[in-house]
XYZ file of C-alpha atoms in Angstrom:
309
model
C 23.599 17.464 -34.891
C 24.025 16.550 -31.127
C 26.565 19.593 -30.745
C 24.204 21.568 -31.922
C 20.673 20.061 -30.246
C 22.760 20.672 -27.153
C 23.356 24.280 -27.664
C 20.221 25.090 -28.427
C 18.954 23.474 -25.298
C 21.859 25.318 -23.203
C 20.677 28.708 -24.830
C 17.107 27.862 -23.712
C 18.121 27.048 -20.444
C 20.289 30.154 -19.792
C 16.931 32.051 -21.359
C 14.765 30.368 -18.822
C 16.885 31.075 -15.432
C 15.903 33.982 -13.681
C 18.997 36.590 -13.118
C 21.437 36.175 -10.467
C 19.869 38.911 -8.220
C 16.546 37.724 -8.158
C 15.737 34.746 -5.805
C 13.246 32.547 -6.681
C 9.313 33.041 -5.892
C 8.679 31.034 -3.058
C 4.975 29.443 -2.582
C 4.203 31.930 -0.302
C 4.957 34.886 -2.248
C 3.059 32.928 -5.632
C 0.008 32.660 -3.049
C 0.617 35.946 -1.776
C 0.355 37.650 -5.604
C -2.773 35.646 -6.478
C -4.695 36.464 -3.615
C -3.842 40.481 -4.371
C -4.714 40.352 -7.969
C -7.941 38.436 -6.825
C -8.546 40.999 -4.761
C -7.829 43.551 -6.798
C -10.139 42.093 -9.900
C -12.891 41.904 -7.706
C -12.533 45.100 -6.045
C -13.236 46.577 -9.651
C -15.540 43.992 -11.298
C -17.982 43.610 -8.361
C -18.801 47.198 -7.791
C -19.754 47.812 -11.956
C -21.785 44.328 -11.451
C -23.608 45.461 -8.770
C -24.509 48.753 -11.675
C -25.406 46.617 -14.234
C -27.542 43.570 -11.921
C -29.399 46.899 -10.580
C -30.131 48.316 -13.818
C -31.921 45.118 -14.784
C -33.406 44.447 -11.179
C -37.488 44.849 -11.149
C -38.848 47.799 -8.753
C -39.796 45.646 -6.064
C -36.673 44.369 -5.632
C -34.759 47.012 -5.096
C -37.287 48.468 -2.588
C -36.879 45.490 -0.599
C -33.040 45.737 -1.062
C -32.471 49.063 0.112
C -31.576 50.048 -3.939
C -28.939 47.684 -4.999
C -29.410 44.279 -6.641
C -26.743 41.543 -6.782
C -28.782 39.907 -8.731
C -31.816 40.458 -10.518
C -34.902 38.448 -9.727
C -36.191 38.560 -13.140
C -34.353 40.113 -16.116
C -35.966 43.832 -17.207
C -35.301 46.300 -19.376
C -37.749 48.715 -17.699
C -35.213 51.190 -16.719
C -33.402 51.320 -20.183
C -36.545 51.215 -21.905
C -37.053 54.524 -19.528
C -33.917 56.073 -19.956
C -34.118 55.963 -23.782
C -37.863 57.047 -24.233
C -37.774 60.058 -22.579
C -35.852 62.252 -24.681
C -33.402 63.792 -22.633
C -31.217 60.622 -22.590
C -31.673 59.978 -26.131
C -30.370 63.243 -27.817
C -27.770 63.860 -24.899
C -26.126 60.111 -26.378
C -26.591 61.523 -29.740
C -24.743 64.658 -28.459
C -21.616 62.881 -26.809
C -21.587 61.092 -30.126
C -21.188 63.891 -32.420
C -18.748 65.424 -29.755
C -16.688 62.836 -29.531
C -16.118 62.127 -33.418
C -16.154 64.967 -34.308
C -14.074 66.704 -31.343
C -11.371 63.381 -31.919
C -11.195 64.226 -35.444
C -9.984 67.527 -34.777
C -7.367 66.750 -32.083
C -6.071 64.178 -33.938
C -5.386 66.245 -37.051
C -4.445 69.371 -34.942
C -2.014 67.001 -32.768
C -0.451 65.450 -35.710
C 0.535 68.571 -37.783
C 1.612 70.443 -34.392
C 4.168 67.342 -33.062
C 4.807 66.879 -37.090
C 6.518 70.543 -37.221
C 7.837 69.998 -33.720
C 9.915 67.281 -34.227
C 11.558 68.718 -37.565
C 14.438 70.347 -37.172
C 15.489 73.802 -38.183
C 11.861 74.588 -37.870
C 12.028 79.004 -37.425
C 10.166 79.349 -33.797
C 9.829 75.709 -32.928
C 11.763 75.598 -29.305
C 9.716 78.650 -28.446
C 6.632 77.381 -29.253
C 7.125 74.500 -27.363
C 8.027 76.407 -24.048
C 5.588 78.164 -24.311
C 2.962 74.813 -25.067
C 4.839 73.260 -21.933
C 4.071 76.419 -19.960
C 0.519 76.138 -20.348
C 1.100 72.154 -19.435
C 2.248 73.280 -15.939
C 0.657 76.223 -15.399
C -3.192 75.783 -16.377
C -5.663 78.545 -17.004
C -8.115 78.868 -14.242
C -11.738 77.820 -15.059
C -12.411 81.922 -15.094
C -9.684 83.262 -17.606
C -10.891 80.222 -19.810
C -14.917 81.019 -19.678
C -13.962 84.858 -20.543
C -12.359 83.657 -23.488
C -14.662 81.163 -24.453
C -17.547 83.906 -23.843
C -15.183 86.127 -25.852
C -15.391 83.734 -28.715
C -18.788 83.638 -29.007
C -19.039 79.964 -28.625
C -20.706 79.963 -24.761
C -23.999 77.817 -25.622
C -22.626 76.083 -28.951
C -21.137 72.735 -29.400
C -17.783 74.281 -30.379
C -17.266 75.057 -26.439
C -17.099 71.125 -25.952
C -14.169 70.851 -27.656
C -12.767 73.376 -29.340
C -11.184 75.501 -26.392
C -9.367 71.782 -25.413
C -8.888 70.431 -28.839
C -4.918 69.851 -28.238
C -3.812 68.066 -24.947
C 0.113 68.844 -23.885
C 0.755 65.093 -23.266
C -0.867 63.763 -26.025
C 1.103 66.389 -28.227
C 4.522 65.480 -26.671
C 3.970 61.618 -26.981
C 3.443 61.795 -30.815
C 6.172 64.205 -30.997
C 8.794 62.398 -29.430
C 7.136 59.261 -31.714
C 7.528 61.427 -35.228
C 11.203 61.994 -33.420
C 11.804 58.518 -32.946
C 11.622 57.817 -36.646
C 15.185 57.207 -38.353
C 16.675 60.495 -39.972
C 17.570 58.157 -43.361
C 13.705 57.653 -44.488
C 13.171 61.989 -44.167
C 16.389 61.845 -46.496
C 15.272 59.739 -48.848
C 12.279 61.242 -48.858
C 13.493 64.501 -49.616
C 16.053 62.926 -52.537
C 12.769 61.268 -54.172
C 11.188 65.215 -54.076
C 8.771 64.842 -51.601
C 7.477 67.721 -49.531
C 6.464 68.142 -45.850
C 3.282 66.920 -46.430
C 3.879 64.145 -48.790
C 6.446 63.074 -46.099
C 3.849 63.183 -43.840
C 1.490 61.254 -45.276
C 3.312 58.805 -47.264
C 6.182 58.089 -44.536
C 5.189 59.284 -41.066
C 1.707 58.665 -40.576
C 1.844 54.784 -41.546
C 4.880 54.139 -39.325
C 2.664 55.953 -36.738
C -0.932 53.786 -36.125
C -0.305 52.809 -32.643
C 0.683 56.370 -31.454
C -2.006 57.817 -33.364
C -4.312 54.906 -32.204
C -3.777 55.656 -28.785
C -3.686 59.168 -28.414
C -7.269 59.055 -30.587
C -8.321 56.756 -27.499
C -7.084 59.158 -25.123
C -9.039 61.901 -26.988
C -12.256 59.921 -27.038
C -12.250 59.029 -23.399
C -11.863 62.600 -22.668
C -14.352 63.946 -24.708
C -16.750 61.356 -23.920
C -16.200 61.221 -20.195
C -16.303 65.263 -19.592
C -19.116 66.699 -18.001
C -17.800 69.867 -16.708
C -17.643 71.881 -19.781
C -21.337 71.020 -20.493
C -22.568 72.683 -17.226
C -19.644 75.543 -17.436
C -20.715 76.648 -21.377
C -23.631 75.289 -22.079
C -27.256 76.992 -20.070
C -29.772 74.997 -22.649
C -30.279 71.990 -21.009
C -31.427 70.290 -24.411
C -27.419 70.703 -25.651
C -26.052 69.074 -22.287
C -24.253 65.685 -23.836
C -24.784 62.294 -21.928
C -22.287 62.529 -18.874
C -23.581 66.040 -17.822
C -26.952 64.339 -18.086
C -26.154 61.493 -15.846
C -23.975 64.084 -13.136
C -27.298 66.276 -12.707
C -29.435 63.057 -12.486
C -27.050 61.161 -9.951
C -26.520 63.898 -8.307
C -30.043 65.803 -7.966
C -31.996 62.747 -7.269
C -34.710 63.543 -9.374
C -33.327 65.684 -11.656
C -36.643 68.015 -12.262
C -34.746 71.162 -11.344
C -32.127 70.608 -14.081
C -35.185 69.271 -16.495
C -33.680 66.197 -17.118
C -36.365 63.618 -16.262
C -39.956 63.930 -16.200
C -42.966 62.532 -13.813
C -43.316 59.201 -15.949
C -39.849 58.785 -15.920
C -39.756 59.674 -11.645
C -42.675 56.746 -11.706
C -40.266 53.822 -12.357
C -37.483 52.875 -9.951
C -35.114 55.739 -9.501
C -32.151 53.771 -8.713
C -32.356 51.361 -11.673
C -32.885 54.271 -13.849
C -29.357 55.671 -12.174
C -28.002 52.596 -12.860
C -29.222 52.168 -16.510
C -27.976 55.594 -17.424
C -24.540 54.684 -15.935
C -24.064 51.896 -18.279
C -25.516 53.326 -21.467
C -22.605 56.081 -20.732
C -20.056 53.517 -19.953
C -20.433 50.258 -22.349
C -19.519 52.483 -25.580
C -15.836 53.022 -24.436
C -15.983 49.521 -23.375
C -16.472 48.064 -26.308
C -14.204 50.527 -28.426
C -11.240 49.553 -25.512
C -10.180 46.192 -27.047
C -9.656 47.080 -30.507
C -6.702 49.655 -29.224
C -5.726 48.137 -25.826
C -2.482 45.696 -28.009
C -1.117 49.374 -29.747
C -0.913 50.841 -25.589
C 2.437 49.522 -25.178
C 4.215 50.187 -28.044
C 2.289 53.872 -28.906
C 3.264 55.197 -25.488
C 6.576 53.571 -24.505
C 7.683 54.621 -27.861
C 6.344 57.497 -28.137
C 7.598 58.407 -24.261
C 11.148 57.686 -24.691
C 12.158 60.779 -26.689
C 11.080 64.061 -25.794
């Protein structure tokens, strides 16, 4: 029993040392790598606190603070109450909503079947297709070629132009495929011995095996979709469609926002900067909260998905 107590302490001992080529942190060093991730956490925690204190801050506050609040006086939902009563706010988060479900549904299933036929061998066209999906990955269209086509479509003022003309991303495509890759060749035999098809395979086989690939790269989607702004002002001239973030650019960015009818004169009546502020959140905390749920399948979806191309 002793023999063996002592080799399992030896084992944990050898486990424990560091290699051979790596010296040993000195205090300094320790110290050193504290103070930088310090740093570093406050560098991005303070700034979105000072958002959020200031979106809660009264009026008179922020007057007498040049705008920014590090922390409110007295605790107000003024701005939100604002933000989400006039309207515009409202149905442009109701809009990034739909987008984003709906738009991640699509690239998800479009991204699945498209890496799914990829990855199979012997499939008739396969290596061209994927040049040529890899030559639009390096070579982009320009934002002209891409509205003529989109205008060409018929979808210029329509949701459909929010998601449709990006609905499969390059990287996204290439992670899952080198993921459906990754998967041993003896479970596509077997299937195929039981008499399964592509699609049984597929759903049966592939797809369960593949929940943190498929988890992340539906994050990945979401962000994007959620996050974009551009493709709201580029395809979209009715002001009522534009979804939250192209909201929030033209109100950020145009002060008061009356131009681009995005506010109106009771909204212009309360603090300007907490309403800023409040609209930065409300487009912000949604992600946020969806984050944890898929941050422990980041390692293992993209790693694994990464190591085979």
């Amino acid at each position: 029993m002793s023999l063996v107590a002592d080799e399992k302490k030896s084992t944990a001992e050898y486990r424990s040392e560091r290699p051979a080529w790596m010296e040993k942190p000195r205090t300094v060093t320790r110290v050193a790598k504290a103070l930088a991730l310090a740093l570093t956490v406050a560098v991005v925690v303070v700034p979105f606190w000072v958002v959020i204190a200031t979106s809660f801050a009264p009026g008179q506050q922020l007057i007498d603070n040049g705008g920014w609040a590090l922390w409110p006086q007295e605790w107000k939902l003024d701005a939100y109450t604002s933000a989400l009563s006039n309207g515009t706010t409202t149905r442009a988060l109701f809009v990034s909503l739909g987008v984003t479900v709906v738009g991640t549904a699509f690239s998800l299933v479009s991204t699945v079947f498209l890496a799914y036929a990829l990855a199979r061998p012997g499939v008739v066209g396969g290596k061209p297709v994927m040049l040529l999906i890899l030559f639009t990955f390096l070579f982009p269209p320009g934002m002209i070629p891409s509205y003529l086509v989109v205008y060409s479509l018929g979808m210029v003022d329509t949701y459909w132009s929010l998601f449709l003309p990006v609905m499969v991303n390059v990287f996204n495509l290439v992670v899952v495929r080198g993921f459906f890759q990754g998967i041993p060749d003896e479970l596509y035999e077997a299937a195929r011995l039981d008499g399964a098809g592509e699609l049984r395979t597929l759903f049966t086989i592939v797809l369960p095996l593949s929940k943190a690939v498929i988890a992340v790269v539906g994050l990945f989607y979401a962000v994007g979709y959620w996050n974009d702004f551009f493709r709201g002002v580029m395809y979209l001239t009715d002001t009522s469609m534009y979804p939250l973030q192209t909201v929030l650019r033209g109100y950020v960015s145009q002060g008061d926002g009356l131009n681009q009818g995005l506010t109106d004169e009771g909204t212009l009546a309360q603090a300007p900067q907490a309403m800023k502020m409040a609209i930065v959140v409300i487009a912000t905390v949604p992600i946020l909260c969806a984050y944890p749920f898929i941050q422990r399948y980041f390692t293992k979806g993209v790693l694994t998905g990464a190591v085979k191309s």
